[in-house]
Short mmCIF file of C-alpha atoms and ligand atoms in Angstrom, two decimals:
data_model
loop_
_atom_site.label_atom_id
_atom_site.label_comp_id
_atom_site.label_asym_id
_atom_site.label_seq_id
_atom_site.Cartn_x
_atom_site.Cartn_y
_atom_site.Cartn_z
CA UNK W 139 0.00 0.00 0.00
CA UNK W 140 1.29 3.46 -0.90
CA UNK W 141 2.26 5.49 2.13
CA UNK W 142 0.34 8.77 2.40
CA UNK W 143 2.73 11.59 3.23
CA UNK W 144 1.66 14.74 4.96
CA UNK W 145 2.53 18.12 3.48
CA UNK W 146 3.25 20.68 6.19
CA UNK W 147 3.35 24.29 5.09
CA UNK W 148 4.73 27.20 7.06
CA UNK W 149 2.62 30.18 6.00
CA UNK W 150 3.38 33.87 6.47
CA UNK W 151 0.98 36.82 6.12
CA UNK W 152 1.95 40.48 6.51
CA UNK W 153 -0.06 42.35 3.86
CA UNK W 154 -1.70 44.89 6.18
CA UNK W 155 -1.74 45.26 9.95
CA UNK W 156 -1.46 41.69 11.24
CA UNK W 157 1.86 39.86 11.45
CA UNK W 158 0.87 36.22 11.17
CA UNK W 159 2.41 32.78 10.80
CA UNK W 160 0.82 29.33 10.79
CA UNK W 161 1.63 25.70 10.17
CA UNK W 162 -1.02 23.90 8.13
CA UNK W 163 -1.03 20.17 7.34
CA UNK W 164 -2.52 19.06 4.01
CA UNK W 165 -4.27 22.38 3.50
CA UNK W 166 -7.02 21.78 6.03
CA UNK W 167 -5.53 20.91 9.41
CA UNK W 168 -4.26 23.95 11.31
CA UNK W 169 -1.39 22.94 13.61
CA UNK W 170 -0.81 26.53 14.73
CA UNK W 171 -2.16 29.96 13.84
CA UNK W 172 -0.33 32.88 15.47
CA UNK W 173 -1.53 36.44 14.86
CA UNK W 174 0.15 39.54 16.22
CA UNK W 175 -2.35 42.35 15.68
CA UNK W 176 -1.27 45.96 15.41
CA UNK W 177 -4.82 47.28 15.81
CA UNK W 178 -4.16 48.97 19.17
CA UNK W 179 -1.22 50.84 17.66
CA UNK W 180 -3.11 52.07 14.57
CA UNK W 181 -6.18 53.01 16.62
CA UNK W 182 -4.20 56.02 17.85
CA UNK W 183 -4.21 57.34 14.26
CA UNK W 184 -7.74 56.27 13.28
CA UNK W 185 -6.53 53.84 10.60
CA UNK W 186 -3.57 51.82 9.34
CA UNK W 187 -0.37 53.89 8.96
CA UNK W 188 1.65 51.98 6.32
CA UNK W 189 5.10 52.88 7.57
CA UNK W 190 4.27 51.97 11.15
CA UNK W 191 2.81 48.67 9.90
CA UNK W 192 6.07 47.78 8.08
CA UNK W 193 8.19 48.65 11.10
CA UNK W 194 6.03 46.57 13.40
CA UNK W 195 6.10 43.58 11.00
CA UNK W 196 9.90 43.55 10.95
CA UNK W 197 9.98 43.69 14.73
CA UNK W 198 7.48 40.84 15.22
CA UNK W 199 7.93 38.44 12.34
CA UNK W 200 10.65 36.17 13.74
CA UNK W 201 8.88 35.84 17.06
CA UNK W 202 5.57 35.00 15.39
CA UNK W 203 7.19 32.33 13.20
CA UNK W 204 9.00 30.81 16.17
CA UNK W 205 5.73 30.64 18.09
CA UNK W 206 3.92 29.04 15.14
CA UNK W 207 6.60 26.35 14.82
CA UNK W 208 6.70 25.73 18.58
CA UNK W 209 2.92 25.42 18.82
CA UNK W 210 2.91 22.98 15.91
CA UNK W 211 5.75 21.13 17.63
CA UNK W 212 7.86 21.31 14.49
CA UNK W 213 11.24 22.50 13.32
CA UNK W 214 11.92 24.20 10.00
CA UNK W 215 13.50 20.95 8.79
CA UNK W 216 10.11 19.21 9.07
CA UNK W 217 8.37 21.85 6.94
CA UNK W 218 7.74 20.91 3.30
CA UNK W 219 7.23 24.37 1.81
CA UNK W 220 6.95 28.05 2.69
CA UNK W 221 3.78 29.88 1.65
CA UNK W 222 3.67 33.67 1.72
CA UNK W 223 1.29 36.44 0.73
CA UNK W 224 3.02 38.51 -1.98
CA UNK W 225 0.07 40.74 -2.94
CA UNK W 226 -2.14 42.67 -2.97
CA UNK W 227 -1.55 44.86 0.06
CA UNK W 228 0.72 47.57 1.43
CA UNK W 229 4.05 47.22 -0.33
CA UNK W 230 6.27 47.85 2.69
CA UNK W 231 4.22 45.43 4.78
CA UNK W 232 4.25 42.71 2.10
CA UNK W 233 8.02 43.05 1.61
CA UNK W 234 8.69 42.01 5.21
CA UNK W 235 6.83 38.69 4.82
CA UNK W 236 8.21 38.03 1.34
CA UNK W 237 11.84 38.72 2.39
CA UNK W 238 11.42 36.50 5.46
CA UNK W 239 9.90 33.65 3.42
CA UNK W 240 12.69 33.89 0.84
CA UNK W 241 15.36 33.84 3.54
CA UNK W 242 13.89 30.67 5.08
CA UNK W 243 13.40 29.01 1.69
CA UNK W 244 17.02 29.79 0.78
CA UNK W 245 18.57 28.81 4.12
CA UNK W 246 16.61 25.55 4.40
CA UNK W 247 16.37 24.80 0.69
CA UNK W 248 12.58 24.57 0.76
CA UNK W 249 10.08 25.32 -2.04
CA UNK W 250 8.61 28.83 -1.98
CA UNK W 251 4.94 29.34 -2.89
CA UNK W 252 3.70 32.93 -3.30
CA UNK W 253 -0.01 33.39 -2.55
CA UNK W 254 -2.60 35.98 -3.56
CA UNK W 255 -4.18 37.41 -0.39
CA UNK W 256 -7.73 36.94 -1.72
CA UNK W 257 -6.99 33.32 -2.64
CA UNK W 258 -6.03 32.98 1.02
CA UNK W 259 -9.32 34.49 2.24
CA UNK W 260 -11.33 32.14 -0.03
CA UNK W 261 -9.26 29.12 1.10
CA UNK W 262 -10.02 29.87 4.77
CA UNK W 263 -13.30 28.09 4.01
CA UNK W 264 -11.51 24.76 3.41
CA UNK W 265 -10.15 24.65 6.96
CA UNK W 266 -13.31 23.92 8.94
CA UNK W 267 -15.41 22.54 6.12
CA UNK W 268 -13.95 19.19 5.09
CA UNK W 269 -16.74 18.64 2.56
CA UNK W 270 -16.21 21.92 0.71
CA UNK W 271 -14.67 21.52 -2.72
CA UNK W 272 -14.89 23.66 -5.86
CA UNK W 273 -16.92 24.64 -7.74
CA UNK W 274 -18.70 27.20 -5.56
CA UNK W 275 -19.45 30.93 -5.45
CA UNK W 276 -17.60 33.01 -2.87
CA UNK W 277 -18.22 36.56 -1.71
CA UNK W 278 -14.96 38.11 -0.53
CA UNK W 279 -15.57 41.26 1.48
CA UNK W 280 -12.65 42.83 3.32
CA UNK W 281 -11.12 46.21 4.03
CA UNK W 282 -9.50 46.35 0.60
CA UNK W 283 -11.76 44.18 -1.59
CA UNK W 284 -15.33 43.29 -2.39
CA UNK W 285 -15.39 40.56 -5.03
CA UNK W 286 -17.92 37.98 -6.12
CA UNK W 287 -15.87 35.05 -7.34
CA UNK W 288 -16.70 31.76 -9.02
CA UNK W 289 -14.18 29.24 -7.65
CA UNK W 290 -14.06 26.88 -10.63
CA UNK W 291 -11.36 24.65 -9.20
CA UNK W 292 -8.53 24.92 -6.69
CA UNK W 293 -6.55 27.96 -7.84
CA UNK W 294 -8.97 28.73 -10.72
CA UNK W 295 -11.09 31.82 -10.27
CA UNK W 296 -13.52 33.83 -12.35
CA UNK W 297 -14.37 37.26 -11.00
CA UNK W 298 -18.10 37.77 -11.45
CA UNK W 299 -18.38 41.21 -9.87
CA UNK W 300 -16.38 43.70 -7.86
CA UNK W 301 -16.75 47.06 -6.19
CA UNK W 302 -16.53 50.11 -8.41
CA UNK W 303 -15.24 52.30 -5.56
CA UNK W 304 -14.94 51.60 -1.82
CA UNK W 305 -14.65 48.09 -0.41
CA UNK W 306 -17.39 47.03 2.02
CA UNK W 307 -14.97 47.02 4.97
CA UNK W 308 -13.68 50.45 3.99
CA UNK W 309 -17.27 51.76 4.10
CA UNK W 310 -17.71 50.23 7.57
CA UNK W 311 -14.49 51.89 8.74
CA UNK W 312 -15.35 55.33 7.28
CA UNK W 313 -18.91 55.35 8.61
CA UNK W 314 -17.73 54.22 12.04
CA UNK W 315 -15.29 57.13 12.14
CA UNK W 316 -18.04 59.56 11.06
CA UNK W 317 -20.41 58.48 13.83
CA UNK W 318 -17.66 58.55 16.45
CA UNK W 319 -17.05 54.82 16.89
CA UNK W 320 -13.39 54.93 15.86
CA UNK W 321 -11.17 52.25 14.35
CA UNK W 322 -11.58 49.41 13.44
CA UNK W 323 -15.08 50.25 12.33
CA UNK W 324 -16.50 46.89 11.26
CA UNK W 325 -16.60 45.13 14.62
CA UNK W 326 -17.79 48.31 16.37
CA UNK W 327 -20.69 48.88 13.95
CA UNK W 328 -21.56 45.18 14.23
CA UNK W 329 -21.75 45.54 18.02
CA UNK W 330 -23.57 48.89 18.23
CA UNK W 331 -26.11 47.85 15.55
CA UNK W 332 -27.50 45.26 17.93
CA UNK W 333 -29.03 48.15 19.90
CA UNK W 334 -30.27 50.03 16.82
CA UNK W 335 -33.25 49.84 14.48
CA UNK W 336 -32.11 48.76 10.97
CA UNK W 337 -35.27 50.27 9.44
CA UNK W 338 -34.92 53.67 11.16
CA UNK W 339 -33.26 55.40 8.19
CA UNK W 340 -33.61 54.46 4.51
CA UNK W 341 -30.08 54.59 3.10
CA UNK W 342 -29.53 53.97 -0.65
CA UNK W 343 -28.88 50.49 -2.04
CA UNK W 344 -26.67 51.00 -5.11
CA UNK W 345 -27.64 48.85 -8.07
CA UNK W 346 -26.13 49.16 -11.54
CA UNK W 347 -28.36 48.22 -14.47
CA UNK W 348 -25.43 47.27 -16.70
CA UNK W 349 -23.49 45.37 -14.01
CA UNK W 350 -25.81 43.39 -11.72
CA UNK W 351 -22.92 41.75 -9.86
CA UNK W 352 -20.86 44.89 -9.19
CA UNK W 353 -20.98 46.88 -5.98
CA UNK W 354 -20.69 50.55 -5.08
CA UNK W 355 -20.47 51.77 -1.50
CA UNK W 356 -19.25 55.36 -1.84
CA UNK W 357 -22.80 56.72 -2.38
CA UNK W 358 -23.99 54.96 0.76
CA UNK W 359 -21.07 56.37 2.73
CA UNK W 360 -21.89 59.90 1.45
CA UNK W 361 -25.57 59.42 2.33
CA UNK W 362 -24.60 58.61 5.92
CA UNK W 363 -22.31 61.66 6.08
CA UNK W 364 -25.07 63.87 4.62
CA UNK W 365 -27.55 62.54 7.14
CA UNK W 366 -25.19 63.38 10.02
CA UNK W 367 -24.41 66.85 8.60
CA UNK W 368 -28.14 67.49 8.15
CA UNK W 369 -28.80 66.65 11.81
CA UNK W 370 -25.88 68.81 12.97
CA UNK W 371 -27.02 71.78 10.88
CA UNK W 372 -30.54 71.54 12.28
CA UNK W 373 -29.07 71.32 15.78
CA UNK W 374 -30.60 67.88 16.20
CA UNK W 375 -28.84 64.97 17.84
CA UNK W 376 -28.67 61.69 15.95
CA UNK W 377 -29.06 58.16 17.18
CA UNK W 378 -25.71 56.42 16.70
CA UNK W 379 -27.06 52.86 16.96
CA UNK W 380 -29.90 53.53 14.47
CA UNK W 381 -27.45 54.98 11.92
CA UNK W 382 -25.09 52.03 12.41
CA UNK W 383 -27.88 49.46 12.08
CA UNK W 384 -29.47 51.17 9.05
CA UNK W 385 -26.10 51.52 7.30
CA UNK W 386 -25.22 47.90 8.06
CA UNK W 387 -28.58 46.76 6.68
CA UNK W 388 -27.98 48.65 3.43
CA UNK W 389 -24.58 46.92 2.98
CA UNK W 390 -25.89 43.49 3.96
CA UNK W 391 -28.97 43.74 1.69
CA UNK W 392 -26.83 44.49 -1.36
CA UNK W 393 -24.21 41.83 -0.57
CA UNK W 394 -26.92 39.18 -0.13
CA UNK W 395 -28.92 40.23 -3.19
CA UNK W 396 -25.93 40.20 -5.56
CA UNK W 397 -24.53 36.97 -4.12
CA UNK W 398 -27.82 35.11 -4.51
CA UNK W 399 -28.18 36.43 -8.05
CA UNK W 400 -24.74 34.98 -8.86
CA UNK W 401 -25.56 31.64 -7.22
CA UNK W 402 -28.72 31.40 -9.32
CA UNK W 403 -27.11 32.51 -12.56
CA UNK W 404 -24.26 29.97 -12.18
CA UNK W 405 -26.65 27.24 -11.01
CA UNK W 406 -24.47 26.57 -7.93
CA UNK W 407 -25.61 24.76 -4.81
CA UNK W 408 -22.66 25.88 -2.68
CA UNK W 409 -21.91 29.40 -1.50
CA UNK W 410 -19.17 30.72 0.80
CA UNK W 411 -18.21 34.05 2.34
CA UNK W 412 -14.72 35.27 3.21
CA UNK W 413 -12.74 38.32 4.35
CA UNK W 414 -13.00 40.53 7.43
CA UNK W 415 -16.57 41.66 6.71
CA UNK W 416 -17.63 37.98 6.57
CA UNK W 417 -17.32 37.97 10.36
CA UNK W 418 -20.22 40.47 10.56
CA UNK W 419 -23.04 38.85 12.53
CA UNK W 420 -25.90 40.46 10.53
CA UNK W 421 -24.30 39.43 7.22
CA UNK W 422 -23.82 35.85 8.39
CA UNK W 423 -27.43 35.61 9.61
CA UNK W 424 -28.81 37.09 6.39
CA UNK W 425 -26.69 34.80 4.21
CA UNK W 426 -27.73 31.70 6.17
CA UNK W 427 -31.40 32.64 5.69
CA UNK W 428 -31.03 33.45 1.98
CA UNK W 429 -29.15 30.21 1.29
CA UNK W 430 -31.74 28.17 3.20
CA UNK W 431 -34.50 29.69 1.07
CA UNK W 432 -32.64 28.76 -2.10
CA UNK W 433 -31.60 25.33 -0.88
CA UNK W 434 -27.96 26.29 -1.23
CA UNK W 435 -25.34 24.98 1.23
CA UNK W 436 -23.75 27.88 3.08
CA UNK W 437 -20.10 27.92 4.18
CA UNK W 438 -18.18 30.42 6.26
CA UNK W 439 -14.93 30.44 8.21
CA UNK W 440 -15.00 31.13 11.98
CA UNK W 441 -14.62 34.88 12.60
CA UNK W 442 -10.92 34.45 13.53
CA UNK W 443 -10.28 32.90 10.11
CA UNK W 444 -12.24 35.67 8.31
CA UNK W 445 -9.93 38.52 9.29
CA UNK W 446 -6.29 38.40 8.21
CA UNK W 447 -4.41 35.30 9.35
CA UNK W 448 -1.74 32.94 8.02
CA UNK W 449 -3.70 29.67 8.32
CA UNK W 450 -5.73 30.73 5.26
CA UNK W 451 -2.46 31.32 3.38
CA UNK W 452 -1.32 27.82 4.39
CA UNK W 453 -4.57 26.34 3.04
CA UNK W 454 -4.18 28.16 -0.28
CA UNK W 455 -0.46 27.34 -0.48
CA UNK W 456 -1.17 23.62 -0.13
CA UNK W 457 -3.37 23.54 -3.24
CA UNK W 458 -0.94 25.75 -5.16
CA UNK W 459 1.90 23.46 -4.05
CA UNK W 460 -0.01 20.40 -5.33
CA UNK W 461 -0.61 22.21 -8.62
CA UNK W 462 3.16 22.73 -8.95
CA UNK W 463 3.29 26.47 -8.24
CA UNK W 464 6.83 27.41 -7.19
CA UNK W 465 8.36 30.85 -6.92
CA UNK W 466 12.04 31.71 -7.23
CA UNK W 467 14.16 33.82 -4.92
CA UNK W 468 13.37 36.77 -7.18
CA UNK W 469 9.79 36.81 -5.82
CA UNK W 470 8.76 40.41 -5.16
CA UNK W 471 5.85 42.05 -3.38
CA UNK W 472 3.10 43.04 -5.86
CA UNK W 473 0.81 45.61 -4.18
CA UNK W 474 -1.85 45.46 -6.94
CA UNK W 475 -1.62 41.76 -7.78
CA UNK W 476 -4.67 40.50 -9.72
CA UNK W 477 -6.43 37.30 -8.68
CA UNK W 478 -5.32 34.43 -10.92
CA UNK W 479 -2.01 36.11 -11.89
CA UNK W 480 1.18 34.21 -11.21
O1 LIG V 43 -9.78 40.76 5.69
P1 LIG V 43 -9.36 41.84 6.61
O2 LIG V 43 -8.90 41.46 8.00
O3 LIG V 43 -8.23 42.72 5.98
C1 LIG V 43 -8.20 43.05 4.61
O4 LIG V 43 -7.76 42.20 3.82
O5 LIG V 43 -8.68 44.16 4.31
O6 LIG V 43 -10.60 42.84 6.70
C2 LIG V 43 -10.58 43.95 7.51
C3 LIG V 43 -11.89 44.68 7.32
C4 LIG V 43 -11.94 46.02 8.04
O7 LIG V 43 -12.45 46.99 7.15
C5 LIG V 43 -12.89 45.75 9.19
O8 LIG V 43 -13.60 46.90 9.61
C6 LIG V 43 -13.81 44.72 8.58
O9 LIG V 43 -12.97 43.89 7.82
N1 LIG V 43 -14.48 43.91 9.63
C7 LIG V 43 -15.82 43.91 9.80
C8 LIG V 43 -16.06 43.09 10.95
N2 LIG V 43 -14.85 42.64 11.41
C9 LIG V 43 -13.90 43.15 10.58
N3 LIG V 43 -16.80 44.51 9.12
C10 LIG V 43 -18.06 44.31 9.56
N4 LIG V 43 -18.37 43.59 10.64
C11 LIG V 43 -17.42 42.96 11.36
N5 LIG V 43 -17.74 42.21 12.43
ZN1 LIG V 44 -7.49 40.41 4.19
#
């Protein structure tokens, strides 16, 4: 009988404000998942400061990798390949992870597998859902991206729709700042909305006749700002929780509507969500309900695997590794890397 060998991947993620490393076995078993978040640091400035992010990554990365290996009870010699996010993201932040991954690959003579950050977010779904396999539709909604993707096979993606302006998470962050909730906006709006009435204010739901799968959130953000300015000018106070809940509803309604349209159009019976916004409790509840109504199986990562982490990069790197993807020591950070590009 042929012996089945395990593939253990050391994965590194540093594209934004989390320095993360993980060890993932066969793409789906997380042996360790260490995340050093810089959120507290960036909160002082109301958002991510790229140069501070890079400096913090370089300070933390070795420690995070050591912890990930120790938790997995493994040495670098037992690792089969190094997976690393090389784009998209903040260039200075990406460079830290990429340089580290290259150094390890070179010193230990291990294969290097560069990963697209969004491919990582999508692959987070494989970790806790052993039955999930392509094809399926995935909504990726994060601070930098809002994409509707048809996952045709492992590593094969067709982008069905995308945002024309702000990403969903970006809208959450901007609106949170405007109503005085601060950074990071998504989790705070999620929390405060629980005390608000989602039908209190009718905010616009952007729909484009010529692009039924695309999104636009900048008009919604402006509508919230106008509403607040209107109240201030009239000397009226506004209800923070009602604004948060009504804004959140407008985002969730559009994300659900477009996603279900894509599921129907592609005739898919599996649908997944991914990215930081996928941890939003109202979005998860609405997606579960919509999928139930359509008899579509719904998948989502646990909230900790929705926001940036390295386990998702390890999951993606495993399938890329199996497909033969290898990068050389000339691998560079690509801040605007397109999904599906090598
Ligand atoms: O995926 P992620 O960690 O980083 C990027 O790749 O951008 O996503 C971060 C984004 C932020 O905009 C954050 O406000 C949003 O995800 N987010 C949320 C929630 N948790 C994080 N948005 C809505 N509700 C949440 N619970
Ligand atoms: Zn992300």
